[in-house]
Amino acid sequence: LGIAALLLRLPVIALLLLFCIFVGPRLSGRFRETFLTIVSIATVNVFALLHAVSNAPFALYGFTITILALIYGNTTIPLRFAYACIYTGISCAIMIPTILLHTGIEPALSWAIVFQIIIGASFSLITNYRIERKVRLNYLLSAKEALRLSLLSADREILMTRSNTDALTGFVNRGYFDRQSATLFASRSNTGKEVALLFIDVDYFKRYNDFYGHPAGDACLRAVATAVSGTLRGINDLAARYGGEEFAILLVDVKQDQVESIAERVRQAVQKQAMQHLNRSDGISVVTISVGVAYGVIGEGLTIDSLIKTADRALYTAKREGRNRVAFRFPQAA
């Protein structure tokens, strides 16, 4: 029987090893559970068969080992509860009749072993259910926490975006513009890059508000922002509502001729919208803008403060010379 027992055990052990090393990790959840359930059922019933056919004096007491195998499958592997019920049900359906019908076991001992199997099966199933319930609960709690953190992150991002954005025009606000421009000049990687700052002011905007009303004034600013947006090169151009009717555009890594072209394109884009403005004193009947441009090279004595001051002076020059025009200043150093 020793050789027969070894020959019966070897395939089971081989299957378990193959599953653990090669098969299990490659299978989907359902196939992995099915395979493991079949192997577990085979393991328990091979042990039961060995003890049933053995003539050794204490072999029949080895049925208690099958109880341990049953408990192991339900609590240590462990199988999922549905598969554990199948595993336990089939194993008990095979073992219990085998024990009760075995002529070599006294009836009292047979019922004692059956009772132990039923108790072991019941307790191990209860444990299996609690394990699975705890695993599922932990998963749900983890998923809930992950969702909470995701929503919190999304809310934080929304709040951050709102705090950096001008609600009327959709451009970034002055605070964000100041921080980004300061960071740009502080970064060594930007040293040597050409930079330009455009200051844009809506001509006679106070008169526009007085004549058409503040709601129309807000609509005018939104229209100007739309026109300005259409002239930008992409995400690397930073456009902001700088204050009131004033806008700012920061251009990085840009050539002088590109700056001149963009500034003039911005001015023309606003004028082409042909928004009526009949309360001007210069004979023009549509909304226009004045643009002041400062241009220089980062790292050559140029600071963001000097660039802003230069652009502001250029804007003042454009307005003094008649508005609806572009004026340029190119600082050499701060």
PDB file of N, CA, C and O in Angstrom, residues 166-193:
ATOM      1  N   ASP A 166     -10.064  84.317 -14.055  1.00  0.00           N
ATOM      2  CA  ASP A 166     -11.010  85.433 -14.063  1.00  0.00           C
ATOM      3  C   ASP A 166     -12.353  84.924 -14.576  1.00  0.00           C
ATOM      4  O   ASP A 166     -12.446  84.423 -15.696  1.00  0.00           O
ATOM      5  N   ALA A 167     -13.385  85.026 -13.753  1.00  0.00           N
ATOM      6  CA  ALA A 167     -14.686  84.443 -14.079  1.00  0.00           C
ATOM      7  C   ALA A 167     -15.322  85.085 -15.306  1.00  0.00           C
ATOM      8  O   ALA A 167     -16.058  84.431 -16.046  1.00  0.00           O
ATOM      9  N   LEU A 168     -15.052  86.349 -15.539  1.00  0.00           N
ATOM     10  CA  LEU A 168     -15.707  87.062 -16.639  1.00  0.00           C
ATOM     11  C   LEU A 168     -15.142  86.656 -17.999  1.00  0.00           C
ATOM     12  O   LEU A 168     -15.897  86.371 -18.936  1.00  0.00           O
ATOM     13  N   THR A 169     -13.825  86.610 -18.116  1.00  0.00           N
ATOM     14  CA  THR A 169     -13.204  86.383 -19.426  1.00  0.00           C
ATOM     15  C   THR A 169     -12.684  84.969 -19.638  1.00  0.00           C
ATOM     16  O   THR A 169     -12.445  84.565 -20.781  1.00  0.00           O
ATOM     17  N   GLY A 170     -12.475  84.227 -18.558  1.00  0.00           N
ATOM     18  CA  GLY A 170     -11.895  82.895 -18.682  1.00  0.00           C
ATOM     19  C   GLY A 170     -10.386  82.897 -18.731  1.00  0.00           C
ATOM     20  O   GLY A 170      -9.763  81.831 -18.729  1.00  0.00           O
ATOM     21  N   PHE A 171      -9.770  84.090 -18.786  1.00  0.00           N
ATOM     22  CA  PHE A 171      -8.315  84.185 -18.719  1.00  0.00           C
ATOM     23  C   PHE A 171      -7.855  83.967 -17.278  1.00  0.00           C
ATOM     24  O   PHE A 171      -8.655  84.040 -16.346  1.00  0.00           O
ATOM     25  N   VAL A 172      -6.563  83.709 -17.101  1.00  0.00           N
ATOM     26  CA  VAL A 172      -6.045  83.655 -15.741  1.00  0.00           C
ATOM     27  C   VAL A 172      -6.073  85.062 -15.162  1.00  0.00           C
ATOM     28  O   VAL A 172      -6.086  86.068 -15.889  1.00  0.00           O
ATOM     29  N   ASN A 173      -6.102  85.138 -13.812  1.00  0.00           N
ATOM     30  CA  ASN A 173      -6.146  86.444 -13.177  1.00  0.00           C
ATOM     31  C   ASN A 173      -4.744  86.987 -12.941  1.00  0.00           C
ATOM     32  O   ASN A 173      -3.738  86.323 -13.214  1.00  0.00           O
ATOM     33  N   ARG A 174      -4.684  88.185 -12.385  1.00  0.00           N
ATOM     34  CA  ARG A 174      -3.389  88.848 -12.234  1.00  0.00           C
ATOM     35  C   ARG A 174      -2.494  88.100 -11.245  1.00  0.00           C
ATOM     36  O   ARG A 174      -1.284  87.997 -11.459  1.00  0.00           O
ATOM     37  N   GLY A 175      -3.082  87.563 -10.168  1.00  0.00           N
ATOM     38  CA  GLY A 175      -2.276  86.843  -9.186  1.00  0.00           C
ATOM     39  C   GLY A 175      -1.553  85.664  -9.806  1.00  0.00           C
ATOM     40  O   GLY A 175      -0.356  85.453  -9.578  1.00  0.00           O
ATOM     41  N   TYR A 176      -2.269  84.883 -10.601  1.00  0.00           N
ATOM     42  CA  TYR A 176      -1.656  83.727 -11.250  1.00  0.00           C
ATOM     43  C   TYR A 176      -0.616  84.182 -12.271  1.00  0.00           C
ATOM     44  O   TYR A 176       0.463  83.588 -12.384  1.00  0.00           O
ATOM     45  N   PHE A 177      -0.935  85.239 -13.007  1.00  0.00           N
ATOM     46  CA  PHE A 177      -0.006  85.769 -13.999  1.00  0.00           C
ATOM     47  C   PHE A 177       1.297  86.209 -13.342  1.00  0.00           C
ATOM     48  O   PHE A 177       2.390  85.909 -13.845  1.00  0.00           O
ATOM     49  N   ASP A 178       1.188  86.899 -12.219  1.00  0.00           N
ATOM     50  CA  ASP A 178       2.391  87.371 -11.521  1.00  0.00           C
ATOM     51  C   ASP A 178       3.245  86.208 -11.034  1.00  0.00           C
ATOM     52  O   ASP A 178       4.480  86.231 -11.150  1.00  0.00           O
ATOM     53  N   ARG A 179       2.615  85.169 -10.511  1.00  0.00           N
ATOM     54  CA  ARG A 179       3.359  84.009 -10.017  1.00  0.00           C
ATOM     55  C   ARG A 179       4.048  83.272 -11.159  1.00  0.00           C
ATOM     56  O   ARG A 179       5.222  82.886 -11.057  1.00  0.00           O
ATOM     57  N   GLN A 180       3.329  83.066 -12.248  1.00  0.00           N
ATOM     58  CA  GLN A 180       3.898  82.329 -13.373  1.00  0.00           C
ATOM     59  C   GLN A 180       5.031  83.102 -14.042  1.00  0.00           C
ATOM     60  O   GLN A 180       6.059  82.516 -14.410  1.00  0.00           O
ATOM     61  N   SER A 181       4.858  84.391 -14.202  1.00  0.00           N
ATOM     62  CA  SER A 181       5.905  85.189 -14.837  1.00  0.00           C
ATOM     63  C   SER A 181       7.154  85.258 -13.960  1.00  0.00           C
ATOM     64  O   SER A 181       8.285  85.201 -14.459  1.00  0.00           O
ATOM     65  N   ALA A 182       6.944  85.348 -12.630  1.00  0.00           N
ATOM     66  CA  ALA A 182       8.092  85.354 -11.716  1.00  0.00           C
ATOM     67  C   ALA A 182       8.838  84.016 -11.776  1.00  0.00           C
ATOM     68  O   ALA A 182      10.075  83.979 -11.773  1.00  0.00           O
ATOM     69  N   THR A 183       8.086  82.912 -11.846  1.00  0.00           N
ATOM     70  CA  THR A 183       8.694  81.587 -11.959  1.00  0.00           C
ATOM     71  C   THR A 183       9.467  81.444 -13.263  1.00  0.00           C
ATOM     72  O   THR A 183      10.549  80.857 -13.303  1.00  0.00           O
ATOM     73  N   LEU A 184       8.904  81.995 -14.322  1.00  0.00           N
ATOM     74  CA  LEU A 184       9.548  81.932 -15.626  1.00  0.00           C
ATOM     75  C   LEU A 184      10.925  82.590 -15.595  1.00  0.00           C
ATOM     76  O   LEU A 184      11.916  82.030 -16.077  1.00  0.00           O
ATOM     77  N   PHE A 185      11.001  83.779 -14.985  1.00  0.00           N
ATOM     78  CA  PHE A 185      12.268  84.501 -14.950  1.00  0.00           C
ATOM     79  C   PHE A 185      13.242  83.887 -13.949  1.00  0.00           C
ATOM     80  O   PHE A 185      14.452  84.045 -14.089  1.00  0.00           O
ATOM     81  N   ALA A 186      12.723  83.186 -12.946  1.00  0.00           N
ATOM     82  CA  ALA A 186      13.593  82.592 -11.923  1.00  0.00           C
ATOM     83  C   ALA A 186      14.227  81.289 -12.383  1.00  0.00           C
ATOM     84  O   ALA A 186      15.241  80.856 -11.839  1.00  0.00           O
ATOM     85  N   SER A 187      13.635  80.648 -13.394  1.00  0.00           N
ATOM     86  CA  SER A 187      14.136  79.353 -13.861  1.00  0.00           C
ATOM     87  C   SER A 187      15.371  79.532 -14.738  1.00  0.00           C
ATOM     88  O   SER A 187      15.351  80.271 -15.730  1.00  0.00           O
ATOM     89  N   ARG A 188      16.449  78.833 -14.381  1.00  0.00           N
ATOM     90  CA  ARG A 188      17.689  78.929 -15.150  1.00  0.00           C
ATOM     91  C   ARG A 188      17.537  78.349 -16.557  1.00  0.00           C
ATOM     92  O   ARG A 188      18.266  78.745 -17.479  1.00  0.00           O
ATOM     93  N   SER A 189      16.604  77.430 -16.704  1.00  0.00           N
ATOM     94  CA  SER A 189      16.415  76.807 -18.024  1.00  0.00           C
ATOM     95  C   SER A 189      15.904  77.801 -19.056  1.00  0.00           C
ATOM     96  O   SER A 189      15.993  77.552 -20.264  1.00  0.00           O
ATOM     97  N   ASN A 190      15.361  78.940 -18.594  1.00  0.00           N
ATOM     98  CA  ASN A 190      14.834  79.939 -19.522  1.00  0.00           C
ATOM     99  C   ASN A 190      15.848  81.033 -19.847  1.00  0.00           C
ATOM    100  O   ASN A 190      15.554  81.936 -20.646  1.00  0.00           O
ATOM    101  N   THR A 191      17.018  80.974 -19.222  1.00  0.00           N
ATOM    102  CA  THR A 191      18.042  81.990 -19.476  1.00  0.00           C
ATOM    103  C   THR A 191      18.423  81.992 -20.955  1.00  0.00           C
ATOM    104  O   THR A 191      18.679  80.940 -21.543  1.00  0.00           O
ATOM    105  N   GLY A 192      18.446  83.181 -21.537  1.00  0.00           N
ATOM    106  CA  GLY A 192      18.786  83.315 -22.947  1.00  0.00           C
ATOM    107  C   GLY A 192      17.596  83.296 -23.877  1.00  0.00           C
ATOM    108  O   GLY A 192      17.742  83.559 -25.079  1.00  0.00           O
ATOM    109  N   LYS A 193      16.411  82.977 -23.361  1.00  0.00           N
ATOM    110  CA  LYS A 193      15.218  82.960 -24.205  1.00  0.00           C
ATOM    111  C   LYS A 193      14.674  84.376 -24.397  1.00  0.00           C
ATOM    112  O   LYS A 193      14.684  85.188 -23.474  1.00  0.00           O
TER     113      LYS A 193
END
